[in-house]
Amino acid sequence: MNAQRLNLRGDLLPPSFYTSEDVVQLAQALIGKVIVSLVDGKYCSGRIVETEAYRAPEDKACHAWNNRRTHRTATMFEAGGVAYIYLCYGIHHLFNVVTGPKDKAHAVLVRAIEPLDNIPLMLQRRNMRSLHPNLTNGPGKWTQALGITTALNGIKLYTPDAPIQLRDDGYTVAKDELLTGPRIGVDYAGEWAKVPWRFRLAQNAYIGP
DNA sequence: CGTCCGATGAACT
DNA sequence: GTTCATCGGACGT
């Protein structure tokens, strides 16, 4: 699909956006950015409203904790700007933005988006009849709505014809609109379960509680 | 090879 | 509040 002809909203984030070693700051910077899906020749998009930062080697909640390199975690060690997508509970495809330089296993989990373009397509993929927050208000829900699966693990997010793209349409987030708290579902990680690395856009209908 | 279990979601009571 | 679908990864044997 030709991304130019589609007149996608905003500007593609350049590779330099992803190079910072401060994954916690990048998790905040990604709030408000647009994620575009061009899967199966169809276009849809949404605005990122909830993220979490994961940072190997020290972060015990990170799959690459202690710099564990396996077939699954290999993608996290690549240079920033690629997708790390893995299967959770055998059902859900969870999407992360890999950040930082090569061999630093840092990533931002996108937990929720606000739907923007082609909502009928998202409803169809989710087997829903009408717009409701549970269309895209969870990490396994929004990926289903956008047609994202592990088949796209490792793709570059910054090329103009990529099936998943991150874009900046000028939307800005004020400091007092950014909610901060501990990450979800990582109780096994001891002290690392408590670090405030989860970020949400305040007052948005698609964020989790 | 066997077992355990997860960065979840949906359908229950 | 609870249960469970469903499967690849991780790890021990």
PDB file of C-alpha atoms (C1' of nucleotides) in Angstrom:
ATOM      1  CA  MET A   1       0.000   0.000   0.000  1.00  0.00           C
ATOM      2  CA  ASN A   2       1.204   3.481  -0.857  1.00  0.00           C
ATOM      3  CA  ALA A   3       1.337   5.517   2.332  1.00  0.00           C
ATOM      4  CA  GLN A   4       1.753   8.811   0.479  1.00  0.00           C
ATOM      5  CA  ARG A   5      -1.465   8.420  -1.485  1.00  0.00           C
ATOM      6  CA  LEU A   6      -3.352   7.650   1.704  1.00  0.00           C
ATOM      7  CA  ASN A   7      -2.440  11.056   3.153  1.00  0.00           C
ATOM      8  CA  LEU A   8      -1.814   9.595   6.597  1.00  0.00           C
ATOM      9  CA  ARG A   9      -2.130  12.012   9.452  1.00  0.00           C
ATOM     10  CA  GLY A  10       1.025  13.577  10.861  1.00  0.00           C
ATOM     11  CA  ASP A  11       4.709  13.018  10.206  1.00  0.00           C
ATOM     12  CA  LEU A  12       6.524   9.705  10.492  1.00  0.00           C
ATOM     13  CA  LEU A  13       8.690   9.634  13.621  1.00  0.00           C
ATOM     14  CA  PRO A  14      12.338   9.461  12.470  1.00  0.00           C
ATOM     15  CA  PRO A  15      14.796   6.799  13.670  1.00  0.00           C
ATOM     16  CA  SER A  16      16.417   9.439  15.910  1.00  0.00           C
ATOM     17  CA  PHE A  17      13.229   9.584  17.984  1.00  0.00           C
ATOM     18  CA  TYR A  18      13.983   6.104  19.306  1.00  0.00           C
ATOM     19  CA  THR A  19      17.683   6.393  20.106  1.00  0.00           C
ATOM     20  CA  SER A  20      17.450   7.855  23.630  1.00  0.00           C
ATOM     21  CA  GLU A  21      18.622   5.527  26.379  1.00  0.00           C
ATOM     22  CA  ASP A  22      15.949   6.980  28.664  1.00  0.00           C
ATOM     23  CA  VAL A  23      13.115   4.548  27.965  1.00  0.00           C
ATOM     24  CA  VAL A  24      11.023   5.980  30.797  1.00  0.00           C
ATOM     25  CA  GLN A  25      11.101   9.408  29.167  1.00  0.00           C
ATOM     26  CA  LEU A  26      10.293   7.874  25.781  1.00  0.00           C
ATOM     27  CA  ALA A  27       7.297   6.068  27.262  1.00  0.00           C
ATOM     28  CA  GLN A  28       5.973   9.521  28.209  1.00  0.00           C
ATOM     29  CA  ALA A  29       6.894  11.016  24.841  1.00  0.00           C
ATOM     30  CA  LEU A  30       4.869   8.326  23.061  1.00  0.00           C
ATOM     31  CA  ILE A  31       1.664   9.405  24.811  1.00  0.00           C
ATOM     32  CA  GLY A  32      -0.344  11.369  22.241  1.00  0.00           C
ATOM     33  CA  LYS A  33       1.522  10.011  19.221  1.00  0.00           C
ATOM     34  CA  VAL A  34      -0.429   8.340  16.411  1.00  0.00           C
ATOM     35  CA  ILE A  35      -0.096   4.645  15.575  1.00  0.00           C
ATOM     36  CA  VAL A  36      -1.026   3.697  12.026  1.00  0.00           C
ATOM     37  CA  SER A  37      -1.883   0.211  10.775  1.00  0.00           C
ATOM     38  CA  LEU A  38      -1.634  -0.738   7.085  1.00  0.00           C
ATOM     39  CA  VAL A  39      -2.250  -4.438   7.645  1.00  0.00           C
ATOM     40  CA  ASP A  40      -3.939  -6.547   4.926  1.00  0.00           C
ATOM     41  CA  GLY A  41      -4.106  -3.558   2.616  1.00  0.00           C
ATOM     42  CA  LYS A  42      -6.399  -1.686   4.970  1.00  0.00           C
ATOM     43  CA  TYR A  43      -5.748   1.520   6.868  1.00  0.00           C
ATOM     44  CA  CYS A  44      -6.702   2.443  10.402  1.00  0.00           C
ATOM     45  CA  SER A  45      -5.140   4.465  13.188  1.00  0.00           C
ATOM     46  CA  GLY A  46      -5.351   5.514  16.804  1.00  0.00           C
ATOM     47  CA  ARG A  47      -3.742   7.792  19.362  1.00  0.00           C
ATOM     48  CA  ILE A  48      -1.529   6.263  22.054  1.00  0.00           C
ATOM     49  CA  VAL A  49      -3.035   6.999  25.480  1.00  0.00           C
ATOM     50  CA  GLU A  50      -1.348   4.455  27.780  1.00  0.00           C
ATOM     51  CA  THR A  51       2.222   3.084  27.885  1.00  0.00           C
ATOM     52  CA  GLU A  52       4.669   1.285  30.157  1.00  0.00           C
ATOM     53  CA  ALA A  53       8.479   1.306  30.130  1.00  0.00           C
ATOM     54  CA  TYR A  54      10.572  -1.867  30.439  1.00  0.00           C
ATOM     55  CA  ARG A  55      14.318  -1.635  30.913  1.00  0.00           C
ATOM     56  CA  ALA A  56      16.825  -4.493  30.904  1.00  0.00           C
ATOM     57  CA  PRO A  57      19.101  -5.544  32.424  1.00  0.00           C
ATOM     58  CA  GLU A  58      18.114  -4.291  35.870  1.00  0.00           C
ATOM     59  CA  ASP A  59      14.309  -4.322  35.524  1.00  0.00           C
ATOM     60  CA  LYS A  60      13.079  -7.695  36.734  1.00  0.00           C
ATOM     61  CA  ALA A  61       9.701  -7.225  35.028  1.00  0.00           C
ATOM     62  CA  CYS A  62      11.399  -6.992  31.624  1.00  0.00           C
ATOM     63  CA  HIS A  63      11.516 -10.161  29.514  1.00  0.00           C
ATOM     64  CA  ALA A  64      15.209  -9.438  28.896  1.00  0.00           C
ATOM     65  CA  TRP A  65      15.953  -9.053  32.598  1.00  0.00           C
ATOM     66  CA  ASN A  66      19.626  -9.759  33.359  1.00  0.00           C
ATOM     67  CA  ASN A  67      20.194  -9.429  29.602  1.00  0.00           C
ATOM     68  CA  ARG A  68      18.621 -12.797  28.971  1.00  0.00           C
ATOM     69  CA  ARG A  69      18.861 -13.419  25.237  1.00  0.00           C
ATOM     70  CA  THR A  70      16.481 -15.953  23.763  1.00  0.00           C
ATOM     71  CA  HIS A  71      14.716 -16.327  20.451  1.00  0.00           C
ATOM     72  CA  ARG A  72      11.814 -14.338  21.879  1.00  0.00           C
ATOM     73  CA  THR A  73      13.800 -11.501  23.434  1.00  0.00           C
ATOM     74  CA  ALA A  74      16.249 -11.079  20.536  1.00  0.00           C
ATOM     75  CA  THR A  75      14.158  -8.273  19.042  1.00  0.00           C
ATOM     76  CA  MET A  76      14.466  -6.203  22.207  1.00  0.00           C
ATOM     77  CA  PHE A  77      18.241  -6.050  21.753  1.00  0.00           C
ATOM     78  CA  GLU A  78      17.987  -4.426  18.327  1.00  0.00           C
ATOM     79  CA  ALA A  79      18.465  -0.704  17.784  1.00  0.00           C
ATOM     80  CA  GLY A  80      15.414   1.416  18.641  1.00  0.00           C
ATOM     81  CA  GLY A  81      12.555   1.850  16.191  1.00  0.00           C
ATOM     82  CA  VAL A  82      11.450  -1.740  15.636  1.00  0.00           C
ATOM     83  CA  ALA A  83       8.404  -3.605  16.934  1.00  0.00           C
ATOM     84  CA  TYR A  84       8.649  -6.240  19.663  1.00  0.00           C
ATOM     85  CA  ILE A  85       5.444  -8.281  19.469  1.00  0.00           C
ATOM     86  CA  TYR A  86       4.882 -11.407  21.517  1.00  0.00           C
ATOM     87  CA  LEU A  87       2.065 -13.775  22.370  1.00  0.00           C
ATOM     88  CA  CYS A  88       0.659 -13.541  25.906  1.00  0.00           C
ATOM     89  CA  TYR A  89      -1.502 -16.263  27.511  1.00  0.00           C
ATOM     90  CA  GLY A  90      -1.503 -18.028  24.157  1.00  0.00           C
ATOM     91  CA  ILE A  91      -4.085 -15.587  22.818  1.00  0.00           C
ATOM     92  CA  HIS A  92      -3.102 -11.946  23.001  1.00  0.00           C
ATOM     93  CA  HIS A  93      -0.586 -10.209  20.767  1.00  0.00           C
ATOM     94  CA  LEU A  94       1.183  -7.498  22.776  1.00  0.00           C
ATOM     95  CA  PHE A  95       3.018  -4.686  21.000  1.00  0.00           C
ATOM     96  CA  ASN A  96       6.126  -2.862  22.217  1.00  0.00           C
ATOM     97  CA  VAL A  97       8.285  -0.125  20.740  1.00  0.00           C
ATOM     98  CA  VAL A  98      11.952  -1.091  21.028  1.00  0.00           C
ATOM     99  CA  THR A  99      14.097   1.893  22.082  1.00  0.00           C
ATOM    100  CA  GLY A 100      17.730   2.802  22.728  1.00  0.00           C
ATOM    101  CA  PRO A 101      20.905   1.656  20.980  1.00  0.00           C
ATOM    102  CA  LYS A 102      21.565  -1.873  19.784  1.00  0.00           C
ATOM    103  CA  ASP A 103      22.206  -4.349  22.636  1.00  0.00           C
ATOM    104  CA  LYS A 104      20.248  -2.247  25.154  1.00  0.00           C
ATOM    105  CA  ALA A 105      17.040  -4.225  25.677  1.00  0.00           C
ATOM    106  CA  HIS A 106      14.639  -1.350  26.319  1.00  0.00           C
ATOM    107  CA  ALA A 107      11.015  -1.268  25.197  1.00  0.00           C
ATOM    108  CA  VAL A 108       7.736   0.586  25.667  1.00  0.00           C
ATOM    109  CA  LEU A 109       4.551  -1.479  25.904  1.00  0.00           C
ATOM    110  CA  VAL A 110       1.584   0.296  24.331  1.00  0.00           C
ATOM    111  CA  ARG A 111      -1.381  -0.561  26.562  1.00  0.00           C
ATOM    112  CA  ALA A 112      -4.209   1.467  25.045  1.00  0.00           C
ATOM    113  CA  ILE A 113      -5.079   3.734  22.135  1.00  0.00           C
ATOM    114  CA  GLU A 114      -7.945   6.056  21.250  1.00  0.00           C
ATOM    115  CA  PRO A 115      -9.363   5.044  17.848  1.00  0.00           C
ATOM    116  CA  LEU A 116      -9.047   7.680  15.112  1.00  0.00           C
ATOM    117  CA  ASP A 117      -9.406   6.511  11.486  1.00  0.00           C
ATOM    118  CA  ASN A 118     -11.487   3.638  10.043  1.00  0.00           C
ATOM    119  CA  ILE A 119     -13.313   2.674  13.224  1.00  0.00           C
ATOM    120  CA  PRO A 120     -15.681   0.346  11.254  1.00  0.00           C
ATOM    121  CA  LEU A 121     -12.684  -1.835  10.343  1.00  0.00           C
ATOM    122  CA  MET A 122     -11.595  -1.974  13.986  1.00  0.00           C
ATOM    123  CA  LEU A 123     -15.111  -2.931  15.088  1.00  0.00           C
ATOM    124  CA  GLN A 124     -15.159  -5.707  12.506  1.00  0.00           C
ATOM    125  CA  ARG A 125     -11.825  -7.124  13.702  1.00  0.00           C
ATOM    126  CA  ARG A 126     -13.102  -7.076  17.302  1.00  0.00           C
ATOM    127  CA  ASN A 127     -16.532  -8.530  16.451  1.00  0.00           C
ATOM    128  CA  MET A 128     -18.230  -5.488  17.924  1.00  0.00           C
ATOM    129  CA  ARG A 129     -21.352  -3.674  16.735  1.00  0.00           C
ATOM    130  CA  SER A 130     -20.852  -0.187  18.116  1.00  0.00           C
ATOM    131  CA  LEU A 131     -18.154   2.046  19.542  1.00  0.00           C
ATOM    132  CA  HIS A 132     -17.300   1.333  23.154  1.00  0.00           C
ATOM    133  CA  PRO A 133     -14.085   1.857  25.176  1.00  0.00           C
ATOM    134  CA  ASN A 134     -13.335  -1.865  25.177  1.00  0.00           C
ATOM    135  CA  LEU A 135     -12.623  -1.579  21.460  1.00  0.00           C
ATOM    136  CA  THR A 136      -9.053  -0.477  22.240  1.00  0.00           C
ATOM    137  CA  ASN A 137      -8.657   0.001  26.020  1.00  0.00           C
ATOM    138  CA  GLY A 138      -6.253  -2.875  26.672  1.00  0.00           C
ATOM    139  CA  PRO A 139      -2.936  -4.144  25.252  1.00  0.00           C
ATOM    140  CA  GLY A 140      -4.480  -7.248  23.667  1.00  0.00           C
ATOM    141  CA  LYS A 141      -7.601  -5.411  22.496  1.00  0.00           C
ATOM    142  CA  TRP A 142      -6.133  -2.601  20.461  1.00  0.00           C
ATOM    143  CA  THR A 143      -3.670  -4.885  18.669  1.00  0.00           C
ATOM    144  CA  GLN A 144      -6.607  -7.043  17.592  1.00  0.00           C
ATOM    145  CA  ALA A 145      -8.440  -3.932  16.392  1.00  0.00           C
ATOM    146  CA  LEU A 146      -5.425  -2.923  14.280  1.00  0.00           C
ATOM    147  CA  GLY A 147      -4.737  -6.437  12.955  1.00  0.00           C
ATOM    148  CA  ILE A 148      -1.356  -6.630  14.667  1.00  0.00           C
ATOM    149  CA  THR A 149       0.058 -10.117  15.281  1.00  0.00           C
ATOM    150  CA  THR A 150       3.417 -11.667  16.086  1.00  0.00           C
ATOM    151  CA  ALA A 151       3.926 -12.093  12.322  1.00  0.00           C
ATOM    152  CA  LEU A 152       5.017  -8.425  12.406  1.00  0.00           C
ATOM    153  CA  ASN A 153       7.609  -8.897  15.149  1.00  0.00           C
ATOM    154  CA  GLY A 154      10.833  -7.044  14.339  1.00  0.00           C
ATOM    155  CA  ILE A 155       9.543  -4.721  11.627  1.00  0.00           C
ATOM    156  CA  LYS A 156      10.897  -1.183  11.374  1.00  0.00           C
ATOM    157  CA  LEU A 157       8.369   1.432  12.444  1.00  0.00           C
ATOM    158  CA  TYR A 158       9.956   4.398  10.657  1.00  0.00           C
ATOM    159  CA  THR A 159       9.777   3.424   6.973  1.00  0.00           C
ATOM    160  CA  PRO A 160       7.080   5.133   4.852  1.00  0.00           C
ATOM    161  CA  ASP A 161       5.513   1.844   3.722  1.00  0.00           C
ATOM    162  CA  ALA A 162       5.771  -0.046   7.027  1.00  0.00           C
ATOM    163  CA  PRO A 163       2.630  -1.973   8.047  1.00  0.00           C
ATOM    164  CA  ILE A 164       2.829  -0.308  11.466  1.00  0.00           C
ATOM    165  CA  GLN A 165       3.978   3.312  11.759  1.00  0.00           C
ATOM    166  CA  LEU A 166       4.313   5.840  14.533  1.00  0.00           C
ATOM    167  CA  ARG A 167       3.491   9.411  13.579  1.00  0.00           C
ATOM    168  CA  ASP A 168       3.304  12.880  15.154  1.00  0.00           C
ATOM    169  CA  ASP A 169       0.273  14.962  14.203  1.00  0.00           C
ATOM    170  CA  GLY A 170       1.160  17.870  16.473  1.00  0.00           C
ATOM    171  CA  TYR A 171      -1.070  16.776  19.341  1.00  0.00           C
ATOM    172  CA  THR A 172       0.527  17.919  22.592  1.00  0.00           C
ATOM    173  CA  VAL A 173       0.136  16.617  26.136  1.00  0.00           C
ATOM    174  CA  ALA A 174       0.388  19.084  29.029  1.00  0.00           C
ATOM    175  CA  LYS A 175       2.265  17.949  32.138  1.00  0.00           C
ATOM    176  CA  ASP A 176      -0.903  17.878  34.230  1.00  0.00           C
ATOM    177  CA  GLU A 177      -2.601  15.629  31.664  1.00  0.00           C
ATOM    178  CA  LEU A 178      -0.067  12.861  32.199  1.00  0.00           C
ATOM    179  CA  LEU A 179      -0.947  10.307  34.895  1.00  0.00           C
ATOM    180  CA  THR A 180       1.886   8.240  36.370  1.00  0.00           C
ATOM    181  CA  GLY A 181       1.681   4.969  38.302  1.00  0.00           C
ATOM    182  CA  PRO A 182       3.043   1.444  38.768  1.00  0.00           C
ATOM    183  CA  ARG A 183       2.905  -1.068  35.933  1.00  0.00           C
ATOM    184  CA  ILE A 184       0.126  -3.643  35.566  1.00  0.00           C
ATOM    185  CA  GLY A 185       0.430  -7.398  35.979  1.00  0.00           C
ATOM    186  CA  VAL A 186       4.063  -7.537  37.103  1.00  0.00           C
ATOM    187  CA  ASP A 187       3.629  -8.478  40.756  1.00  0.00           C
ATOM    188  CA  TYR A 188       6.233 -11.219  40.324  1.00  0.00           C
ATOM    189  CA  ALA A 189       8.931  -8.580  39.836  1.00  0.00           C
ATOM    190  CA  GLY A 190       9.373  -7.669  43.515  1.00  0.00           C
ATOM    191  CA  GLU A 191      10.530  -4.089  44.029  1.00  0.00           C
ATOM    192  CA  TRP A 192      10.446  -3.507  40.270  1.00  0.00           C
ATOM    193  CA  ALA A 193       6.675  -3.960  40.338  1.00  0.00           C
ATOM    194  CA  LYS A 194       6.448  -0.656  42.205  1.00  0.00           C
ATOM    195  CA  VAL A 195       8.392   1.704  39.939  1.00  0.00           C
ATOM    196  CA  PRO A 196       6.070   4.354  38.428  1.00  0.00           C
ATOM    197  CA  TRP A 197       6.713   3.530  34.779  1.00  0.00           C
ATOM    198  CA  ARG A 198       3.098   3.444  33.589  1.00  0.00           C
ATOM    199  CA  PHE A 199       1.778   6.561  31.887  1.00  0.00           C
ATOM    200  CA  ARG A 200      -1.758   7.530  30.883  1.00  0.00           C
ATOM    201  CA  LEU A 201      -3.468  10.457  29.230  1.00  0.00           C
ATOM    202  CA  ALA A 202      -5.786  11.912  31.875  1.00  0.00           C
ATOM    203  CA  GLN A 203      -9.517  12.157  31.157  1.00  0.00           C
ATOM    204  CA  ASN A 204      -9.242   9.843  28.159  1.00  0.00           C
ATOM    205  CA  ALA A 205     -12.058   7.290  27.747  1.00  0.00           C
ATOM    206  CA  TYR A 206      -9.678   4.563  26.566  1.00  0.00           C
ATOM    207  CA  ILE A 207      -7.202   4.372  29.470  1.00  0.00           C
ATOM    208  CA  GLY A 208      -7.319   1.604  32.056  1.00  0.00           C
ATOM    209  CA  PRO A 209      -8.226   2.259  35.704  1.00  0.00           C
TER     210      PRO A 209
ATOM    211  C1'  DC B   1      10.233 -34.440  26.760  1.00  0.00           C
ATOM    212  C1'  DG B   2       7.172 -32.721  30.723  1.00  0.00           C
ATOM    213  C1'  DT B   3       5.630 -29.122  33.449  1.00  0.00           C
ATOM    214  C1'  DC B   4       4.627 -24.596  34.751  1.00  0.00           C
ATOM    215  C1'  DC B   5       2.955 -20.164  33.793  1.00  0.00           C
ATOM    216  C1'  DG B   6       2.392 -15.497  31.799  1.00  0.00           C
ATOM    217  C1'  DA B   7       3.349  -7.342  30.528  1.00  0.00           C
ATOM    218  C1'  DT B   8      -4.794 -10.587  29.221  1.00  0.00           C
ATOM    219  C1'  DG B   9      -9.559 -10.694  28.209  1.00  0.00           C
ATOM    220  C1'  DA B  10     -14.071 -12.540  28.323  1.00  0.00           C
ATOM    221  C1'  DA B  11     -17.569 -14.854  30.461  1.00  0.00           C
ATOM    222  C1'  DC B  12     -19.286 -16.187  34.168  1.00  0.00           C
ATOM    223  C1'  DT B  13     -21.507 -16.188  39.647  1.00  0.00           C
TER     224       DT B  13
ATOM    225  C1'  DG C   1     -15.690 -11.383  42.943  1.00  0.00           C
ATOM    226  C1'  DT C   2     -14.057 -16.067  40.008  1.00  0.00           C
ATOM    227  C1'  DT C   3     -12.717 -19.165  36.235  1.00  0.00           C
ATOM    228  C1'  DC C   4     -10.607 -20.393  32.099  1.00  0.00           C
ATOM    229  C1'  DA C   5      -9.209 -20.176  27.163  1.00  0.00           C
ATOM    230  C1'  DT C   6      -4.753 -21.506  24.794  1.00  0.00           C
ATOM    231  C1'  DC C   7       0.238 -21.825  23.461  1.00  0.00           C
ATOM    232  C1'  DG C   8       5.114 -20.660  23.213  1.00  0.00           C
ATOM    233  C1'  DG C   9       8.895 -19.809  26.248  1.00  0.00           C
ATOM    234  C1'  DA C  10      11.738 -21.233  29.919  1.00  0.00           C
ATOM    235  C1'  DC C  11      13.645 -24.585  32.474  1.00  0.00           C
ATOM    236  C1'  DG C  12      14.430 -29.041  34.655  1.00  0.00           C
ATOM    237  C1'  DT C  13      14.927 -33.983  33.539  1.00  0.00           C
TER     238       DT C  13
END
